[in-house]
Every structure is written in C-alpha cells, then in structure tokens.
Short mmCIF file of C-alpha atoms (C1' of nucleotides) in Angstrom, two decimals:
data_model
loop_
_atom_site.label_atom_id
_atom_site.label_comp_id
_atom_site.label_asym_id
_atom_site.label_seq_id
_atom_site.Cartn_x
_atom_site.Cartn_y
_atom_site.Cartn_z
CA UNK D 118 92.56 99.15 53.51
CA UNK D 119 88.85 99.46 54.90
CA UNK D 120 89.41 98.68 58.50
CA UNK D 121 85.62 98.75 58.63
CA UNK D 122 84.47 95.52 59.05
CA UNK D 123 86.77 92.83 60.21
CA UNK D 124 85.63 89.10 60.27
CA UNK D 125 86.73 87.45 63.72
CA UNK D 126 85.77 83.72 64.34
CA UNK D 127 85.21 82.40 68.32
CA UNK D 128 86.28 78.73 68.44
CA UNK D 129 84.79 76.97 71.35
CA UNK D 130 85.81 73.07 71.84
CA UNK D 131 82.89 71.29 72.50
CA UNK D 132 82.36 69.78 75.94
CA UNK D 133 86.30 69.92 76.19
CA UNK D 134 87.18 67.74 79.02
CA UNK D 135 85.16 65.22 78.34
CA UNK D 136 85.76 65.13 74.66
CA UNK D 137 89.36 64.55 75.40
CA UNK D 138 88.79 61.22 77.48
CA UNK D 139 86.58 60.17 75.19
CA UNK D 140 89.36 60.99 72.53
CA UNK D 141 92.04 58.98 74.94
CA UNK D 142 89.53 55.90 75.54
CA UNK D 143 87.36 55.81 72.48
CA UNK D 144 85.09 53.32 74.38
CA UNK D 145 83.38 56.36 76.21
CA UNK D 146 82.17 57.43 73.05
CA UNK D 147 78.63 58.34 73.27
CA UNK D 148 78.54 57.20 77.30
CA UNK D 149 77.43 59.63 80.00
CA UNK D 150 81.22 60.50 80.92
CA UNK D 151 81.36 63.04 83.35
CA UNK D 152 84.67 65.17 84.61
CA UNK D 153 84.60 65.77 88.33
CA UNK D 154 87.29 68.04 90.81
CA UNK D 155 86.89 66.08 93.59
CA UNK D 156 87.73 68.09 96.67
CA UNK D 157 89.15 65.48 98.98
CA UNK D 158 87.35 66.15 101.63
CA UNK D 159 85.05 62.98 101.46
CA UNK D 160 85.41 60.51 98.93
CA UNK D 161 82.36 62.67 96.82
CA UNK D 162 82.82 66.03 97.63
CA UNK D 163 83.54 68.04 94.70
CA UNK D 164 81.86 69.18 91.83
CA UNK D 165 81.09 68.49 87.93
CA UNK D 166 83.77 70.34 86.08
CA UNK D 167 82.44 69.35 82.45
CA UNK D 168 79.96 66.06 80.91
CA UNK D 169 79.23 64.32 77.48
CA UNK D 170 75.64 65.53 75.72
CA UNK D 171 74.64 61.92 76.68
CA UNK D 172 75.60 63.13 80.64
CA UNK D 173 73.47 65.96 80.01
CA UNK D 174 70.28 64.41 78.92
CA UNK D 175 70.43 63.04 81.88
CA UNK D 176 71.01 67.00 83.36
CA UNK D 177 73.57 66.91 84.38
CA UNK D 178 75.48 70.10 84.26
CA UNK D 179 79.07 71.66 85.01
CA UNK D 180 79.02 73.18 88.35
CA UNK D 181 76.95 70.40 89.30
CA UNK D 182 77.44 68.83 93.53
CA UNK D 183 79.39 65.16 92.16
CA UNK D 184 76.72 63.70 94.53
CA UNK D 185 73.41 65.62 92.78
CA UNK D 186 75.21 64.24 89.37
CA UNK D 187 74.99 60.66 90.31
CA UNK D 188 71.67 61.27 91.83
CA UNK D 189 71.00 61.84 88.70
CA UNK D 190 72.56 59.12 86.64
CA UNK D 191 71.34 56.38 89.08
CA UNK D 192 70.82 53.07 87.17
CA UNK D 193 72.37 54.42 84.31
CA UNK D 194 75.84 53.31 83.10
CA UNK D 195 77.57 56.90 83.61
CA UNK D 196 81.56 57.24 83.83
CA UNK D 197 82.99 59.52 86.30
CA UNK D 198 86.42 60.43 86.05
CA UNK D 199 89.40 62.50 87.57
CA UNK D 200 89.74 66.32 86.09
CA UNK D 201 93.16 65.73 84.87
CA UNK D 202 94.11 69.30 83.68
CA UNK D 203 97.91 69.17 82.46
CA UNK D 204 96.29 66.67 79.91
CA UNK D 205 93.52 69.02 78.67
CA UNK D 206 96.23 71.56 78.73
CA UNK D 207 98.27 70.19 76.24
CA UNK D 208 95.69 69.35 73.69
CA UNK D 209 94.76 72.96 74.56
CA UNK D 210 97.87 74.36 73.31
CA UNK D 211 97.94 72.19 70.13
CA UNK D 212 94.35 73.64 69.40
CA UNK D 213 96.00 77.28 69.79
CA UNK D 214 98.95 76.62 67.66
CA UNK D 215 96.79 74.95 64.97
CA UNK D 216 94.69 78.03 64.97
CA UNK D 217 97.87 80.18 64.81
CA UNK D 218 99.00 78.40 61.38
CA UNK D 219 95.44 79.33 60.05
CA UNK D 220 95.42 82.75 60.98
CA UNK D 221 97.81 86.23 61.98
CA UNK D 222 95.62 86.67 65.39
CA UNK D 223 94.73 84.30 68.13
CA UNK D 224 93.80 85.46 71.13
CA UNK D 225 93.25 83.09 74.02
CA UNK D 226 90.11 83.16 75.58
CA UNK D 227 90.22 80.20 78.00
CA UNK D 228 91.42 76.76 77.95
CA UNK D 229 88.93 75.81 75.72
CA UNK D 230 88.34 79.01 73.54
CA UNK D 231 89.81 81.29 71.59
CA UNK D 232 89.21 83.94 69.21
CA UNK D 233 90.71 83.99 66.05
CA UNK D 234 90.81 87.10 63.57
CA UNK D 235 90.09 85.67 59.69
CA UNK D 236 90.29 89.29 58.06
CA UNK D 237 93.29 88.66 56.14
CA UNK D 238 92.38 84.66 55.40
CA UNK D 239 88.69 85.74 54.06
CA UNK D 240 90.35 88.90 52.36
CA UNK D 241 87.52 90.59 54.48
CA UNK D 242 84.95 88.82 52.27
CA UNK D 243 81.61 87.73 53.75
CA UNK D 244 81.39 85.46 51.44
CA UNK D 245 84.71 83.32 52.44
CA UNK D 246 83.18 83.49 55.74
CA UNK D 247 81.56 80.13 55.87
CA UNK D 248 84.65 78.53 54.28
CA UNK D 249 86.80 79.60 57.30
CA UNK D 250 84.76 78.19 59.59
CA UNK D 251 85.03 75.06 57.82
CA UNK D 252 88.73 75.17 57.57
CA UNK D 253 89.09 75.72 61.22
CA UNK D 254 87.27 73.03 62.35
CA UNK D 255 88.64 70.58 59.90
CA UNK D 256 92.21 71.49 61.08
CA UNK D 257 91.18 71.30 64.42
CA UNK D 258 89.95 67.61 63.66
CA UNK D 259 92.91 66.51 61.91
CA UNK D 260 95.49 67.96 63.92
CA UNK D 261 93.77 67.03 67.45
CA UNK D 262 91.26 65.01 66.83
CA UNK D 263 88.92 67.29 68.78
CA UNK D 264 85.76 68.69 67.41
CA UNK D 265 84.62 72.43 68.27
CA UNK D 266 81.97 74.98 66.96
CA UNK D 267 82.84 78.40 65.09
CA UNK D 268 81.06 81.30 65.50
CA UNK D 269 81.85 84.32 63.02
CA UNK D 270 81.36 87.63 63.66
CA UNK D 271 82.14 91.25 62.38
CA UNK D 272 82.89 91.26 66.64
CA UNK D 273 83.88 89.75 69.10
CA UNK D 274 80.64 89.31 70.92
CA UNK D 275 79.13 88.62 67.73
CA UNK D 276 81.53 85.70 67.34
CA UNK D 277 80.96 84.29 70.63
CA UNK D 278 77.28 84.83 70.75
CA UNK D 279 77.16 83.13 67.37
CA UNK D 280 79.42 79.74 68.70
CA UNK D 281 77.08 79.56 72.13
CA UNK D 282 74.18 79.29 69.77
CA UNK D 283 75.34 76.95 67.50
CA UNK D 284 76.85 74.14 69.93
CA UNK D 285 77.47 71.70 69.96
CA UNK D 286 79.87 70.60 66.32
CA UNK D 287 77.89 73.54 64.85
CA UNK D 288 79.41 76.53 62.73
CA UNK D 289 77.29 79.91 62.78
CA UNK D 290 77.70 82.84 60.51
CA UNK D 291 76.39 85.97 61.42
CA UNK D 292 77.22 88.30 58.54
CA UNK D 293 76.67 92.39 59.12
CA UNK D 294 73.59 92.71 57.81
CA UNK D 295 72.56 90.02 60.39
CA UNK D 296 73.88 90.66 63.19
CA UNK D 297 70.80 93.73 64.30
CA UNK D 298 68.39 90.68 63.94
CA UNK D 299 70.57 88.20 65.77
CA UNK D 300 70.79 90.47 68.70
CA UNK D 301 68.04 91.63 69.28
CA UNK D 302 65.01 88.92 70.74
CA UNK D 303 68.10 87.54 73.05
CA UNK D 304 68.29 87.97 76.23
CA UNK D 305 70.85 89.65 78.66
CA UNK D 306 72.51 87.05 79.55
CA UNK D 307 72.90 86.27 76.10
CA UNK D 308 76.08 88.78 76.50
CA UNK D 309 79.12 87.66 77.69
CA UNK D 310 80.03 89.13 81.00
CA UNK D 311 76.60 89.28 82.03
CA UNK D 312 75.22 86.94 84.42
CA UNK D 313 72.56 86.23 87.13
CA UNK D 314 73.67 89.31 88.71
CA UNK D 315 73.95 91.72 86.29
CA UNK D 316 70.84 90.73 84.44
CA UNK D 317 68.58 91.01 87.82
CA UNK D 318 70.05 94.68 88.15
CA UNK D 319 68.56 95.08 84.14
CA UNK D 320 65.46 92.96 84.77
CA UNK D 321 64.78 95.19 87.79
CA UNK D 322 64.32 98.21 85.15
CA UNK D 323 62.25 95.82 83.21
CA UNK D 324 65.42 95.25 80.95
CA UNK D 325 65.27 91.48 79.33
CA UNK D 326 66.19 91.68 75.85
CA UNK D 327 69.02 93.26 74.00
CA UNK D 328 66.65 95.06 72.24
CA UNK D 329 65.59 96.42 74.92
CA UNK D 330 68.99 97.06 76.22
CA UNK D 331 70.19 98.68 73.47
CA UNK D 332 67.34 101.50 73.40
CA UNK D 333 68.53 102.19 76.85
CA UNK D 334 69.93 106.16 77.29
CA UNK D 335 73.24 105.78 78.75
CA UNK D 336 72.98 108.02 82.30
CA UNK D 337 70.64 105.92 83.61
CA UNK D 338 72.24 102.62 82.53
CA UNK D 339 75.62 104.10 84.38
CA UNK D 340 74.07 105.09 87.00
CA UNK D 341 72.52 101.47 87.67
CA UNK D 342 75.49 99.26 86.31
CA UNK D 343 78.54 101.46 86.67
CA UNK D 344 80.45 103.32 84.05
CA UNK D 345 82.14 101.07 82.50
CA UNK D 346 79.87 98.48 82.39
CA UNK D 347 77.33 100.55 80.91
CA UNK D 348 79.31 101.66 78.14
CA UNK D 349 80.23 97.81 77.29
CA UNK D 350 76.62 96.91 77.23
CA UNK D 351 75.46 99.46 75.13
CA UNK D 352 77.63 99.07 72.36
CA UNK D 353 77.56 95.04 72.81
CA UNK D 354 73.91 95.28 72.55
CA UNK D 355 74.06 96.80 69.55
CA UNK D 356 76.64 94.70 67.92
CA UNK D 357 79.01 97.81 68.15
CA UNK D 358 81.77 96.54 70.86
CA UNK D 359 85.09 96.58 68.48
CA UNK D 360 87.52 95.40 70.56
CA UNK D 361 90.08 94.31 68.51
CA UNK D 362 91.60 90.05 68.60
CA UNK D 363 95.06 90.50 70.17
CA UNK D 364 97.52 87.94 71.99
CA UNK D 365 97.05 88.19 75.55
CA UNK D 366 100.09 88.93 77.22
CA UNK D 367 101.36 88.13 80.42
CA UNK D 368 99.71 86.85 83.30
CA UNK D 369 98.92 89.22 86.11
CA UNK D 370 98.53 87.11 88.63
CA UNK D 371 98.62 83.56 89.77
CA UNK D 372 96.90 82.04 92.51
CA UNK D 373 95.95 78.46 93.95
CA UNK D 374 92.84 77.76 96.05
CA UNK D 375 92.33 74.30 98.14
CA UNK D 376 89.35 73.17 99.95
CA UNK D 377 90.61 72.55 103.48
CA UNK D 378 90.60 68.85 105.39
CA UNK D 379 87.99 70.43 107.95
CA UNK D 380 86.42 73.78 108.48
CA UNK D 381 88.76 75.67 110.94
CA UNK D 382 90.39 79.06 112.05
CA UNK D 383 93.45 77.56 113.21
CA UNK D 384 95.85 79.50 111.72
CA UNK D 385 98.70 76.86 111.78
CA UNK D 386 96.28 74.09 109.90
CA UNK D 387 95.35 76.57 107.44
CA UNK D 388 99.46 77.22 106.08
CA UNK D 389 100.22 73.66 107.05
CA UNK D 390 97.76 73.06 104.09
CA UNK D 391 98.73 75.86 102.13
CA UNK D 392 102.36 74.83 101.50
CA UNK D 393 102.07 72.64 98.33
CA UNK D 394 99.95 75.26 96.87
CA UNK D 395 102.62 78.08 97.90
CA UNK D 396 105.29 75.62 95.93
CA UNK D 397 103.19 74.82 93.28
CA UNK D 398 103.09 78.75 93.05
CA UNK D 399 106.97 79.28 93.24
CA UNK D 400 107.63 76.82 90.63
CA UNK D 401 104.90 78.05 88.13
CA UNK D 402 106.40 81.98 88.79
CA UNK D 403 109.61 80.47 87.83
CA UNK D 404 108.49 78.13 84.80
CA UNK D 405 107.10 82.20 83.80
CA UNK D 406 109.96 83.82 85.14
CA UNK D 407 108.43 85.84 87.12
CA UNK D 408 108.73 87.30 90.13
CA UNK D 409 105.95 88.64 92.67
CA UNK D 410 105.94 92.32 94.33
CA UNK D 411 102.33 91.15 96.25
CA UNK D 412 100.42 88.32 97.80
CA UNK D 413 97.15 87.70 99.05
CA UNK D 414 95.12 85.79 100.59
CA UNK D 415 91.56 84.12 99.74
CA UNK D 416 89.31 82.24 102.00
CA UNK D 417 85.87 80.94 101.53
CA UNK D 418 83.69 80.90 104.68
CA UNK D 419 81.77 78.27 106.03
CA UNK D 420 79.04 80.22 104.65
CA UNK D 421 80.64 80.28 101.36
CA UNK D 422 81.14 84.09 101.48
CA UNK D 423 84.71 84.91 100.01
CA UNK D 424 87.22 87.14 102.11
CA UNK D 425 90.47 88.14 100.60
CA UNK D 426 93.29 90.31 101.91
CA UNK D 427 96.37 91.54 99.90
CA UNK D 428 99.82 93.15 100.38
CA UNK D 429 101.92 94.55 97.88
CA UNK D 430 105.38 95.78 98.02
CA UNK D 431 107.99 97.66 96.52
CA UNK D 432 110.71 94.89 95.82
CA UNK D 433 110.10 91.26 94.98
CA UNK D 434 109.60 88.56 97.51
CA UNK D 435 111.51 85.60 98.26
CA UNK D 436 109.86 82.19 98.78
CA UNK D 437 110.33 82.71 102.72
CA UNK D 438 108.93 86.05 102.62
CA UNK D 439 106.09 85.02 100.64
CA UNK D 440 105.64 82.63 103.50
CA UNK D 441 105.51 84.68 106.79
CA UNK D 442 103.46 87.25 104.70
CA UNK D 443 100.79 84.74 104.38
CA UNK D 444 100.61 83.76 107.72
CA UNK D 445 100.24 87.34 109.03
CA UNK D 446 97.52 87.88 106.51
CA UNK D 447 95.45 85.13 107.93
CA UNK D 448 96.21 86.11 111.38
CA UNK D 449 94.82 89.38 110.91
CA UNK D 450 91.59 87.98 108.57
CA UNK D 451 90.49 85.55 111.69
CA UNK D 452 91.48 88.37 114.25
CA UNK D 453 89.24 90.59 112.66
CA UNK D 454 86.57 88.67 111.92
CA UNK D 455 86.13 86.93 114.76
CA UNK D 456 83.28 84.90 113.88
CA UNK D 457 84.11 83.55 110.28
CA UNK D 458 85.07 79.72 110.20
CA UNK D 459 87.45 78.50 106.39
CA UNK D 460 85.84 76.06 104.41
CA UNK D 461 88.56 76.96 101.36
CA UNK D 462 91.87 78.51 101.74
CA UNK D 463 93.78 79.84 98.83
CA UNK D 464 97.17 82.50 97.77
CA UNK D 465 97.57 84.32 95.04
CA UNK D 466 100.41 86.44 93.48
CA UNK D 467 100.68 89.31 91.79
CA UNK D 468 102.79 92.60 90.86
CA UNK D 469 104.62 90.06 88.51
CA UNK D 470 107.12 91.08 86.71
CA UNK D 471 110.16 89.85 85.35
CA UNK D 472 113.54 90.18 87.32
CA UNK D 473 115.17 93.30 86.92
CA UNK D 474 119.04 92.88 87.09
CA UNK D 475 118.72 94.31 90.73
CA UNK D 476 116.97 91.27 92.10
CA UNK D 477 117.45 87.30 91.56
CA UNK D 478 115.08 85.10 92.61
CA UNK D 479 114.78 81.26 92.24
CA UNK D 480 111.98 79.25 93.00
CA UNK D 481 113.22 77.06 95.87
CA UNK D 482 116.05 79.56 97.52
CA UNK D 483 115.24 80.89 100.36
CA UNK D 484 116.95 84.47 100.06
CA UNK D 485 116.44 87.62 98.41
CA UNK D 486 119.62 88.77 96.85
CA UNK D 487 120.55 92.28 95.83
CA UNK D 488 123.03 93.68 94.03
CA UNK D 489 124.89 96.63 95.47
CA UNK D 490 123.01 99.77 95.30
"C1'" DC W 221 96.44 108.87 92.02
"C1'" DC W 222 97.44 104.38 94.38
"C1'" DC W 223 96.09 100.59 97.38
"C1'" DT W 224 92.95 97.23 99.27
"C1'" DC W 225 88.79 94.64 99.32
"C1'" DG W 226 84.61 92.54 97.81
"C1'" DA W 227 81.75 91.29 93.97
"C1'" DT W 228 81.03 89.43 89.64
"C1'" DC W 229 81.82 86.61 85.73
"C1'" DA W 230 82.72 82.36 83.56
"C1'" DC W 231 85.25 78.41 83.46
"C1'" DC P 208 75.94 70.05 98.30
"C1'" DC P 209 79.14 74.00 96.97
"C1'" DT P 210 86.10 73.29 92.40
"C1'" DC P 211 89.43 76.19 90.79
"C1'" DA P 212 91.75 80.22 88.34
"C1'" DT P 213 91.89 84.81 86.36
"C1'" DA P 214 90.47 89.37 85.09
"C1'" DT P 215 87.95 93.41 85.83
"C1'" DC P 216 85.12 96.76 88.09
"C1'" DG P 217 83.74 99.94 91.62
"C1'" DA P 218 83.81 101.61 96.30
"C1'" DG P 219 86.27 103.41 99.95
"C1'" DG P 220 90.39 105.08 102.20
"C1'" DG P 221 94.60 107.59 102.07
#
DNA sequence: CCCTCGATCAC
DNA sequence: CCTCATATCGAGGG
C-alpha cells in the first residue's frame, strides 16, 4: 500500500473547560463563564485558565491576571468559576476513547487535543475526508456532549494548523494539493512550537511568513535557531514534517508546582508547603506504578525568573529519600544565589521507570527495600 | 557520551 | 498582575 499520503485529523475541543460547565449547568450557556486557577494567595490571585466566546468578546483571554478579567467584565453578568481538573479529565478520556472506536491511531496531544490518524477509515481517499471530520465530531457530540473542531491534514501540522483556523465548532480540510497555498501567507507563529520567542529570532532575519520561511537555506537557519529546530521548521513550512500519529507512551516525568503563602527563602516554609505536593506526587507514581531514579526542584523568583536544580540516581528513591533530597536541593539553590527571593515552589520526578524485581516501592512506606544481591 | 540547567512552548 | 504540567532543545561541564 502507498504509504504516500496519509490523512491525519487534529481534534481540538472547543474552549474545553468552559464548555464542560456549561455542559454540567446548562444555564451558563451562552454567559461569559470564565475558568480561573486561583492561587490562594489572596482571594484573586490567579489567573484565567480558559473562557466562553461570550467571555472573550469581552477579551478576555486564557493566561489572563483573574483581576484584569473582571476588570474587564465589570457590569457585565460574567461567571467565574473553580478550575476543577479531575472533572475535565474524565470527559477528557471519554473524548479519547470515543476517538479510539473511530479510528486505529490516537495520539494524545493534550487534555483537550488529540490527533487521530483516518488513513484506514477514509481508505486514504481525499474525498472521504470531509465525511470523517463529520463523523468525529458527531461522535464526539453524542457520546460527550462536547463540541470540538477537526482539522485534516496529509500532516500533522497540517492538521493542527487547519483546526486553529477553523475554531471554534468548525471542520477544515486541507487536501494535498492545498496545503502549499494554506501555508504559505501565514505567519510563524502560525507553526506549532513556535512562539514569541522563536518568531522574534525569524523576524530579526526579516522572516514573517512561512513562505518566507520555507525559502530559507538551511545553514543559516541552524545556525540562528539550532539544529534541530531548524530542520523542524523547514520541513513544517513546507508542509513536509511526516511525523507519524502514534500513542504516546509513558510519562517521563511528573512534577507539581504551588504558588507559595508569601515570598520567602526560608528553607523550612518552602518544604513545609511542599509536602502535599510531594504526596500528591507519591500517590500519582504509584496510581502509574512507577518509580523515580531523580528529583528536582523548580522555583519561580520574585522576579518571575525560573531556577531549577535536579539529581538523579542510580537506584529508585523512597518517599523519605525523595524528601531530604529536596530539602538539600533548595538549600543549595538559596545558598548560591544569595539574592533570589520564591514566589512559586515546585518538585518534579523523573528517571521513571517501573519496579524492577530488585526494588519495591509503595507510595506511603517509608523504606527502600532490596532484595539480596 | 551522560548529567545538569535554563529556556521555550503551549496549555 | 503573573497557574500549572510536560516535553524538548541546546549549552556547558565532566
């Protein structure tokens, strides 16, 4: 079989938090409903984690300050409500499976997107194209209730290009002999995995469009982006990137981040605030069944510069272990830099891997046990 | 080559 | 005024 051109769909739920409230309390329907993370530091801090079209007329927009949001939505009759993510989770998860029962390939993207290969359920026809994307959001609709836009692709960037232009409830088909003219007046940014940054390095060759992108020689590109990078973008910007749809597979790494009570570099107030996050970490290793051979540490300045520092080792760690390690990796962060105050404290884990026989582990015990060697 | 760290992205 | 979680890249050191 031709494995020329394969026909890969992105589905993208449409302003997914907030569509689910509105799905669990169908009088929000058409209101500004916006989903905050509030950061419990004062009753407001925190920021817009996603809002209703009728939010966004308004403009407000994820990433938002909660306070610049309601700024924004003064006199109008705008709902603000918790992020509650186990709930978007499991909706999240039905979408996936539903998707799953539609097609061989569905790979994962984020809570709220996925990719899904339609090869086989289009027989690689073009012309089935458009039907797929109807089928996928119709099941999507029945089975969840949610509604999402499709964007089909011979790629993956293709796909996802095609859903960001068509949001929101939209389906987009961009069909090979399309996709040169679909690329090319966009700009950078236009790209997934390019952002402010990467774009003001491309601007600053007088790079904007893909068009222009995609004329670009490749030495010079990788010698002002990076190797890697440059590679990606030229064959992106051409609508030549053929990385194939697969299921992810396990996580790498796992991590929780809290905004602390007050800015500090008190050690002791710092882990004293990290402990429900280091549990929260033990039990979702376990729930994977996982254990970590490294932790690190994040913090998030005053100045809201990240610092991170790391340790990895060559057996797994227990829960207590874990523990110390993270205190000795902040003591050395604020010894070192003597002048940084923590807005945001955070651990992650990684080197996870499943337990060999040599090692057991359990969430809550305290010791590391080993077999005899 | 491996490790650590910071940056970036995008959510 | 500034959340939270993950992956990836590249630089620098060993």
């Amino acid at each position: 079989m031709s494995t020329q051109s394969r026909i890969i769909a992105h589905v993208d739920l449409d302003y997914f938090f907030a569509q689910v409230e509105e799905l669990l309390n169908p009088e929000l329907v058409g209101k500004p409903v916006v989903v905050c993370v509030y950061s419990g530091r004062t009753a407001e801090s925190g920021v817009v984690s996603s809002a209703t079209y009728a939010a966004r007329r308004y403009g407000v927009r994820a990433g938002m300050p909660i306070a610049r949001a309601k700024k924004l939505l003064q006199g109008v009759e705008a709902i603000l409500l918790p992020l509650r993510r186990e709930v978007y989770q499991n909706f999240s998860e039905k979408v996936m499976d539903t998707l799953r029962r539609e097609v061989d390939t569905v790979e994962v993207e984020s809570v709220d997107e996925a990719f899904a290969d339609g090869t086989r359920w289009t027989g690689g026809d073009w012309r089935k194209a458009f039907q797929l994307g109807q089928v996928i959001k119709a099941r999507v609709l029945s089975e969840t209730g949610l509604r999402c836009t499709v964007g089909i692709g011979p790629n993956k960037v293709v796909a996802k290009i095609a859903s960001d232009s068509a949001k929101p409830d939209g389906l987009k088909i961009v069909p090979p002999s399309e996709v040169s003219s679909f690329l090319k007046p966009l700009k950078c940014e236009a790209l997934p995995g390019v952002g402010p940054k990467l774009a003001a390095r491309l601007a600053s060759i007088g790079v904007k469009t893909l068009d222009q992108l995609s004329a670009l020689e490749i030495e010079p590109l990788s010698q002002l982006v990076g190797h890697k990078t440059a590679q990606y973008l030229r064959l992106a910007s051409r609508g030549e990137y053929e990385e194939q749809v697969k299921e992810k597979k396990e996580r790498k790494q796992i991590g929780r981040i809290i905004t602390l009570k007050n800015d500090t570099r008190e050690v002791d107030e710092i882990v004293d605030q990290l402990e429900e996050p280091l549990a929260s970490l033990a039990e979702a290793a376990a729930r994977l069944g996982v254990v970590a051979r490294g932790v690190g540490i994040i913090g998030i300045t005053t100045r809201l510069e990240t610092v991170t520092r790391a340790r990895s080792f060559d057996t797994p760690l227990s829960f207590e272990e874990l523990h110390e390690i993270v205190r000795t990796l902040f003591v050395s962060l604020l010894t070192e830099l003597s002048d940084v105050v923590l807005r945001r404290a955070g651990v992650r884990l990684f080197a996870l891997e499943r337990p060999t026989h040599q090692t057991r582990l359990t969430a809550f015990n305290a010791d590391k046990v080993y077999e005899l060697g």
